[in-house]
Short mmCIF file of C-alpha atoms in Angstrom, two decimals:
data_model
loop_
_atom_site.label_atom_id
_atom_site.label_comp_id
_atom_site.label_asym_id
_atom_site.label_seq_id
_atom_site.Cartn_x
_atom_site.Cartn_y
_atom_site.Cartn_z
CA UNK D 1 85.23 97.84 62.30
CA UNK D 2 83.52 96.62 65.47
CA UNK D 3 86.76 96.89 67.46
CA UNK D 4 87.30 100.44 66.23
CA UNK D 5 83.82 101.45 67.36
CA UNK D 6 84.23 99.84 70.76
CA UNK D 7 87.62 101.51 71.24
CA UNK D 8 86.16 104.84 70.24
CA UNK D 9 83.29 104.41 72.70
CA UNK D 10 85.57 103.46 75.54
CA UNK D 11 88.31 106.05 75.06
CA UNK D 12 86.49 109.01 73.57
CA UNK D 13 83.22 109.58 75.33
CA UNK D 14 83.14 113.37 75.01
CA UNK D 15 81.21 113.58 71.76
CA UNK D 16 77.98 115.36 71.06
CA UNK D 17 75.04 113.96 69.15
CA UNK D 18 76.48 115.26 65.89
CA UNK D 19 80.14 114.31 66.39
CA UNK D 20 79.85 111.06 64.50
CA UNK D 21 81.29 107.71 65.52
CA UNK D 22 80.96 105.92 62.21
CA UNK D 23 83.19 106.64 59.25
CA UNK D 24 81.74 108.36 56.16
CA UNK D 25 81.99 105.04 54.31
CA UNK D 26 80.07 103.20 57.04
CA UNK D 27 77.46 105.98 57.09
CA UNK D 28 76.98 105.63 53.32
CA UNK D 29 76.53 101.87 53.69
CA UNK D 30 73.90 102.46 56.37
CA UNK D 31 72.04 104.90 54.11
CA UNK D 32 72.07 102.37 51.26
CA UNK D 33 70.96 99.58 53.60
CA UNK D 34 68.08 101.70 54.88
CA UNK D 35 67.07 102.66 51.34
CA UNK D 36 67.15 99.01 50.21
CA UNK D 37 64.81 98.11 53.07
CA UNK D 38 62.50 101.10 52.82
CA UNK D 39 60.08 100.92 49.89
CA UNK D 40 57.36 98.36 50.46
CA UNK D 41 58.85 97.29 53.81
CA UNK D 42 58.73 100.30 56.14
CA UNK D 43 55.38 101.50 57.42
CA UNK D 44 53.80 104.91 57.66
CA UNK D 45 52.14 106.17 60.85
CA UNK D 46 48.81 104.83 59.60
CA UNK D 47 50.26 101.31 59.25
CA UNK D 48 50.39 101.29 55.44
CA UNK D 49 53.59 100.25 53.69
CA UNK D 50 55.64 103.07 52.21
CA UNK D 51 55.40 102.99 48.43
CA UNK D 52 57.06 105.33 45.92
CA UNK D 53 54.99 107.49 43.61
CA UNK D 54 57.14 106.35 40.66
CA UNK D 55 60.45 104.74 39.70
CA UNK D 56 62.30 108.06 40.01
CA UNK D 57 61.21 108.38 43.64
CA UNK D 58 62.18 104.76 44.33
CA UNK D 59 65.80 105.41 43.32
CA UNK D 60 66.14 108.72 45.16
CA UNK D 61 67.07 109.24 48.80
CA UNK D 62 63.89 110.53 50.53
CA UNK D 63 65.85 113.09 52.61
CA UNK D 64 68.93 115.20 51.96
CA UNK D 65 72.40 113.81 52.62
CA UNK D 66 72.80 116.40 55.39
CA UNK D 67 69.57 115.25 57.03
CA UNK D 68 70.65 111.61 56.68
CA UNK D 69 73.98 112.41 58.32
CA UNK D 70 72.20 114.10 61.23
CA UNK D 71 69.82 111.15 61.63
CA UNK D 72 72.77 108.74 61.72
CA UNK D 73 74.45 110.87 64.40
CA UNK D 74 71.29 110.81 66.49
CA UNK D 75 71.05 107.05 65.93
CA UNK D 76 74.65 106.64 67.07
CA UNK D 77 73.86 108.38 70.33
CA UNK D 78 70.73 106.23 70.75
CA UNK D 79 72.89 103.14 70.20
CA UNK D 80 75.31 104.27 72.89
CA UNK D 81 72.37 104.97 75.21
CA UNK D 82 70.94 101.52 74.56
CA UNK D 83 74.37 100.00 75.27
CA UNK D 84 74.43 101.87 78.60
CA UNK D 85 70.83 100.84 79.40
CA UNK D 86 69.70 104.47 79.27
CA UNK D 87 66.28 105.42 77.86
CA UNK D 88 66.84 106.35 74.21
CA UNK D 89 63.18 106.31 73.10
CA UNK D 90 62.48 109.94 74.03
CA UNK D 91 65.59 110.92 72.07
CA UNK D 92 64.17 109.17 69.00
CA UNK D 93 60.72 110.68 69.54
CA UNK D 94 62.27 114.16 69.68
CA UNK D 95 63.98 113.48 66.35
CA UNK D 96 60.77 112.50 64.58
CA UNK D 97 58.73 115.28 66.22
CA UNK D 98 61.30 117.85 65.09
CA UNK D 99 61.24 116.41 61.57
CA UNK D 100 57.46 116.80 61.45
CA UNK D 101 57.72 120.38 62.78
CA UNK D 102 60.22 121.15 60.03
CA UNK D 103 57.74 119.98 57.38
CA UNK D 104 59.08 116.55 56.53
CA UNK D 105 56.40 114.40 54.86
CA UNK D 106 55.22 111.09 56.31
CA UNK D 107 57.41 109.09 53.92
CA UNK D 108 60.43 111.11 54.94
CA UNK D 109 59.70 110.66 58.65
CA UNK D 110 59.35 106.92 58.05
CA UNK D 111 62.77 106.88 56.37
CA UNK D 112 64.22 108.91 59.23
CA UNK D 113 62.89 106.32 61.68
CA UNK D 114 64.34 103.43 59.69
CA UNK D 115 67.73 105.09 59.21
CA UNK D 116 67.90 105.98 62.90
CA UNK D 117 67.22 102.35 63.79
CA UNK D 118 69.86 101.06 61.39
CA UNK D 119 72.48 103.43 62.85
CA UNK D 120 71.42 102.70 66.42
CA UNK D 121 71.59 98.96 65.84
CA UNK D 122 74.99 99.19 64.21
CA UNK D 123 76.52 101.06 67.15
CA UNK D 124 74.73 99.01 69.80
CA UNK D 125 75.77 95.73 68.19
CA UNK D 126 79.41 96.81 68.01
CA UNK D 127 79.44 98.19 71.55
CA UNK D 128 78.09 95.00 73.12
CA UNK D 129 81.57 93.47 72.96
CA UNK D 130 82.29 95.23 76.25
CA UNK D 131 79.97 96.23 79.11
CA UNK D 132 79.42 99.92 79.75
CA UNK D 133 80.53 101.56 82.98
CA UNK D 134 78.65 103.77 85.42
CA UNK D 135 80.77 106.70 84.23
CA UNK D 136 79.79 106.06 80.61
CA UNK D 137 76.13 105.79 81.59
CA UNK D 138 76.38 109.18 83.33
CA UNK D 139 78.08 110.74 80.29
CA UNK D 140 75.55 109.38 77.82
CA UNK D 141 72.70 110.65 80.00
CA UNK D 142 74.23 114.14 79.85
CA UNK D 143 74.76 113.83 76.12
CA UNK D 144 71.11 112.95 75.62
CA UNK D 145 70.08 116.00 77.62
CA UNK D 146 72.20 118.25 75.37
CA UNK D 147 71.15 116.59 72.15
CA UNK D 148 68.71 118.42 69.90
#
């Protein structure tokens, strides 16, 4: 899988923030990994651990599948930016600010942050097998500017 991601990064650098690098199966694994590490481990803005209201909430994804897919796409772009040594933090901050503006609750924003980090780390880790080029750094900078 790592080789496929690296090849994709090297040969196909014309994607947008929502194009998706990772396969649907890999995306689902990332969602499940984030969910397994969310309750009682992630923190809210106030520093408290995120806890479910009940067992039903614990077993349910805190955001829609469509929102999760978007978050993973944004995380992918952040991972590419990190690989290219381009500032990705403002990209992440825009994601969480937009989520708050759209009415996502604190728990949901915390999950968005965790899922973004899981996706970012997955792409960054895979991409490290090869150094980025100046051309790729320029492209990712432009992609970040166009990203919502």
